[in-house]
Amino acid sequence: MTLIELLESTEFLKSKGFDNPEIGIVLGTGLGKLANEIENEITAHYNHIPYFPLATVEFHSGKLIFGELAGKKVVVMQGRFHLYEGYDFVDITYPIRVMHKLGIKKLLISNAAGAINLNYKKGDMMLIDDHINLQGGSPLAFKNVAEFGERFVDMSEPYNTHMKNKLLEIAKNNNITLHKGVYASVVGPQLETRAEYRYLKIVGADAVGMSTVPEVIVANHLKLPVVAVSVLTDECDPDNLQQVDVQEIIEVAGKAEPKMITLFKELIEML
Ligand code: HPA
């Protein structure tokens, strides 16, 4: 990644009409419908944006959408890049840097995750309060990082407190259960063993998933306030482990989608 590449990606999108979005949104697995709520939308497929990671076949639907949501100009990632698809840390976080160059001032992230905390149930949502990076690398570990910001990024408040409090308030007003907890990120794509679920509980995770943490690290690198919400799609009980069905994960995420849309839309209104 070079600054010039980043500028070329951004200029391409500006020329398509991606004009000064205020807020960036990343839509996770099974959570693409928020995009239907966008007005005056302009779409750019990832494959058409210069220097974007080249999408895999499985991932052909990935696109960046610009438009208006709750009265604000937004840019939405419908589909994200994952390490388990073979991309590296710099690739998967490149879109975050592009959205930042386009001008976003806030970043909202969603994902599907497994519940490690067994007080949290399938279909519930969890506000990510903090995280544990178990992906074995960093999106800031590259040679010319200094051109993009400082190397030793503070992570004492990785998720923005103001936006977290607003989301808790919105959840309460709408009778949405929104737990608060620690998200651990793993590479995947295999799910965890029983021993790994026990380990995740011991180290302090409430949920586990295969995304988000690299994006949040880069947001902190860019001093971009970020919040993230997980839909808990399966219960990871090592003493009663059920086989995970990816189709079911997508289904459970889809059922929780209206709640995610409410949380994000009302937050955007308030920002
Ligand atoms: N583990 C990892 N990632 C996940 C899970 C899980 O149990 N559920 C949804 N994403």
XYZ file of C-alpha atoms and ligand atoms in Angstrom:
281
model
C 0.000 0.000 0.000
C 1.201 3.465 -0.894
C -0.331 6.886 -0.309
C -0.627 7.351 -4.056
C -2.681 4.151 -4.398
C -4.919 5.294 -1.579
C -5.447 8.646 -3.282
C -6.231 6.961 -6.608
C -8.877 4.740 -4.993
C -10.381 7.802 -3.334
C -10.305 9.963 -6.469
C -12.047 7.205 -8.422
C -14.879 7.114 -5.886
C -15.131 10.913 -5.758
C -15.464 10.972 -9.539
C -18.379 8.512 -9.200
C -20.127 10.927 -6.825
C -18.950 9.698 -3.403
C -19.093 13.252 -2.129
C -17.916 13.860 1.456
C -19.603 11.068 3.435
C -19.764 11.804 7.171
C -20.167 8.256 8.429
C -18.749 4.900 7.342
C -20.579 1.641 7.998
C -19.328 -1.953 7.689
C -22.083 -4.552 7.296
C -21.280 -8.023 8.569
C -22.386 -11.516 7.578
C -26.163 -11.704 7.154
C -26.495 -7.970 7.808
C -26.607 -6.491 4.323
C -30.158 -5.138 4.341
C -29.303 -1.807 5.929
C -28.113 -0.937 2.435
C -31.760 -1.078 1.218
C -32.531 1.920 3.415
C -30.048 4.180 1.685
C -31.463 6.949 -0.462
C -29.954 8.436 -3.611
C -27.474 5.615 -3.677
C -24.392 5.292 -5.831
C -22.699 1.890 -5.961
C -19.117 0.888 -6.687
C -18.261 -2.819 -6.864
C -15.036 -3.628 -5.061
C -13.671 -5.157 -8.255
C -13.990 -1.812 -10.048
C -12.219 0.338 -7.465
C -8.529 0.773 -8.262
C -6.181 -0.919 -5.750
C -9.021 -2.538 -3.809
C -8.189 -6.158 -2.932
C -9.280 -8.437 -5.765
C -12.492 -10.152 -4.710
C -12.861 -13.918 -4.633
C -15.700 -15.586 -6.562
C -17.566 -16.233 -3.349
C -17.366 -12.550 -2.645
C -18.614 -11.110 -5.936
C -21.400 -9.164 -4.218
C -19.000 -6.925 -2.275
C -19.669 -3.277 -2.909
C -19.273 0.198 -1.542
C -22.494 2.218 -1.437
C -22.747 5.967 -1.033
C -25.975 7.764 -0.196
C -28.169 9.214 2.537
C -29.309 7.436 5.694
C -31.217 9.111 8.522
C -30.465 12.452 6.909
C -26.684 11.990 6.788
C -24.296 11.203 3.979
C -22.912 7.716 4.512
C -20.638 5.232 2.815
C -21.476 1.576 3.418
C -19.348 -1.522 2.907
C -21.710 -4.322 1.936
C -19.409 -7.254 2.546
C -15.917 -7.123 3.967
C -12.591 -8.844 3.326
C -11.464 -11.542 5.775
C -8.070 -13.035 6.601
C -9.545 -16.502 6.049
C -10.066 -15.701 2.375
C -6.301 -15.405 2.020
C -5.963 -11.620 2.240
C -3.399 -10.021 4.512
C -3.994 -7.500 7.296
C -3.197 -4.501 5.100
C -5.622 -5.715 2.374
C -8.573 -6.251 4.678
C -8.247 -2.801 6.241
C -7.597 -0.901 2.995
C -11.313 0.017 2.595
C -11.289 1.632 6.055
C -8.411 3.868 4.967
C -10.255 4.730 1.752
C -13.454 5.683 3.624
C -11.349 7.834 5.939
C -9.742 9.587 2.944
C -13.253 10.158 1.551
C -13.890 12.153 4.702
C -15.801 9.996 7.204
C -15.697 11.264 10.790
C -17.213 8.186 12.470
C -17.179 4.448 11.789
C -19.930 1.929 12.664
C -19.138 -1.787 12.400
C -21.330 -4.889 12.612
C -20.508 -8.580 12.625
C -21.788 -12.057 13.425
C -20.123 -13.736 16.391
C -20.363 -16.785 18.610
C -21.440 -16.332 22.248
C -18.742 -17.419 24.701
C -20.573 -15.861 27.629
C -23.401 -18.331 28.071
C -25.659 -15.763 29.697
C -25.901 -14.321 26.203
C -28.285 -16.128 23.867
C -28.452 -16.854 20.174
C -30.045 -13.872 18.412
C -28.994 -11.377 21.121
C -26.777 -8.461 20.296
C -23.574 -7.379 22.009
C -21.963 -3.975 22.025
C -18.213 -4.492 21.791
C -16.693 -2.793 24.796
C -13.150 -4.040 24.247
C -11.365 -6.731 22.266
C -8.632 -9.359 22.260
C -6.643 -9.760 19.053
C -5.968 -13.470 18.541
C -5.305 -13.199 14.816
C -1.548 -13.377 15.178
C -0.703 -10.104 13.463
C -1.461 -6.414 13.116
C -2.657 -4.197 10.257
C -0.045 -1.663 11.434
C 2.941 -4.003 11.070
C 4.198 -2.808 7.688
C 7.326 -0.961 6.621
C 5.982 2.443 5.618
C 3.367 2.751 8.368
C 4.871 6.086 9.429
C 3.580 7.647 6.184
C 0.067 6.886 7.377
C 0.298 7.786 11.070
C 2.133 6.806 14.209
C 3.349 3.240 14.695
C 2.667 2.738 18.402
C -1.058 3.400 18.540
C -2.769 3.825 21.895
C -5.545 1.271 22.479
C -6.711 2.326 25.950
C -10.138 3.314 24.569
C -10.474 1.429 21.280
C -14.266 1.894 21.043
C -15.708 5.400 21.348
C -17.404 5.922 24.721
C -19.860 8.566 23.534
C -21.202 6.373 20.724
C -21.267 3.292 22.997
C -23.421 5.166 25.510
C -25.733 6.393 22.769
C -26.207 2.841 21.464
C -27.052 1.552 24.961
C -29.580 4.359 25.325
C -31.150 3.624 21.916
C -31.341 -0.097 22.743
C -33.105 0.639 26.018
C -35.626 2.976 24.383
C -36.452 0.337 21.770
C -36.554 -2.674 24.129
C -33.580 -4.232 22.367
C -31.332 -6.454 24.481
C -27.831 -5.102 23.986
C -25.198 -6.822 26.110
C -21.775 -5.300 26.550
C -18.668 -7.409 26.287
C -15.259 -8.380 25.013
C -14.876 -9.650 21.436
C -12.016 -11.987 20.580
C -10.953 -12.177 16.947
C -9.609 -15.363 15.401
C -8.491 -16.071 11.840
C -10.876 -18.939 11.070
C -12.363 -20.147 8.816
C -12.715 -23.289 10.927
C -14.864 -22.862 13.988
C -13.338 -23.427 17.416
C -12.764 -26.690 19.248
C -14.277 -27.249 22.681
C -10.851 -26.645 24.211
C -10.564 -23.380 22.318
C -13.975 -22.200 23.553
C -12.872 -22.998 27.134
C -9.681 -21.039 26.525
C -11.577 -18.046 25.115
C -13.768 -17.938 28.212
C -10.770 -18.111 30.537
C -8.957 -15.255 28.810
C -12.014 -13.035 29.183
C -13.867 -13.129 25.874
C -17.668 -12.830 25.745
C -17.873 -13.402 21.993
C -15.675 -14.712 19.189
C -15.567 -13.878 15.511
C -13.325 -13.636 12.461
C -13.364 -9.915 11.691
C -13.639 -6.377 13.082
C -10.489 -6.158 15.223
C -8.115 -5.235 12.358
C -10.625 -2.615 11.179
C -10.852 -1.165 14.681
C -7.060 -1.047 15.030
C -6.828 0.917 11.772
C -9.650 3.242 12.865
C -7.622 3.977 16.006
C -4.542 4.528 13.848
C -6.571 7.122 11.929
C -8.018 8.600 15.157
C -11.423 7.771 13.730
C -14.069 7.220 16.451
C -15.497 3.710 16.044
C -18.225 1.517 17.557
C -19.035 -2.120 16.811
C -22.009 -4.387 17.475
C -22.103 -8.181 17.210
C -25.114 -10.344 16.515
C -24.600 -13.518 18.528
C -25.437 -16.280 16.097
C -24.523 -19.393 18.076
C -23.876 -20.441 21.655
C -20.371 -21.782 22.211
C -20.890 -24.110 25.164
C -17.919 -26.493 25.335
C -19.841 -28.915 27.540
C -22.728 -29.163 25.115
C -21.296 -28.204 21.762
C -23.645 -28.339 18.802
C -22.360 -28.588 15.246
C -22.288 -25.141 13.724
C -24.188 -24.679 10.527
C -23.017 -21.623 8.581
C -26.420 -21.359 6.940
C -27.953 -21.089 10.396
C -25.450 -18.399 11.414
C -26.534 -16.354 8.405
C -30.205 -16.981 9.233
C -29.868 -15.922 12.875
C -27.981 -12.789 11.816
C -30.751 -12.042 9.312
C -33.409 -12.297 12.025
C -31.528 -9.805 14.201
C -31.033 -7.452 11.284
C -34.026 -5.161 11.986
C -32.612 -4.519 15.473
C -29.193 -3.684 14.041
C -30.832 -1.314 11.551
C -32.701 0.475 14.373
C -29.523 0.853 16.439
C -27.453 2.214 13.572
C -30.130 4.470 12.082
C -30.963 6.113 15.392
C -27.285 6.520 16.234
C -26.656 8.191 12.876
C -29.563 10.560 13.505
C -27.979 11.613 16.790
C -24.442 12.119 15.501
N -16.657 -18.715 16.145
C -16.029 -17.882 15.324
N -16.656 -17.062 14.523
C -17.983 -17.056 14.538
C -18.699 -17.899 15.362
C -17.999 -18.782 16.220
O -18.577 -19.566 16.981
N -20.006 -17.652 15.152
C -20.084 -16.690 14.228
N -18.852 -16.326 13.844
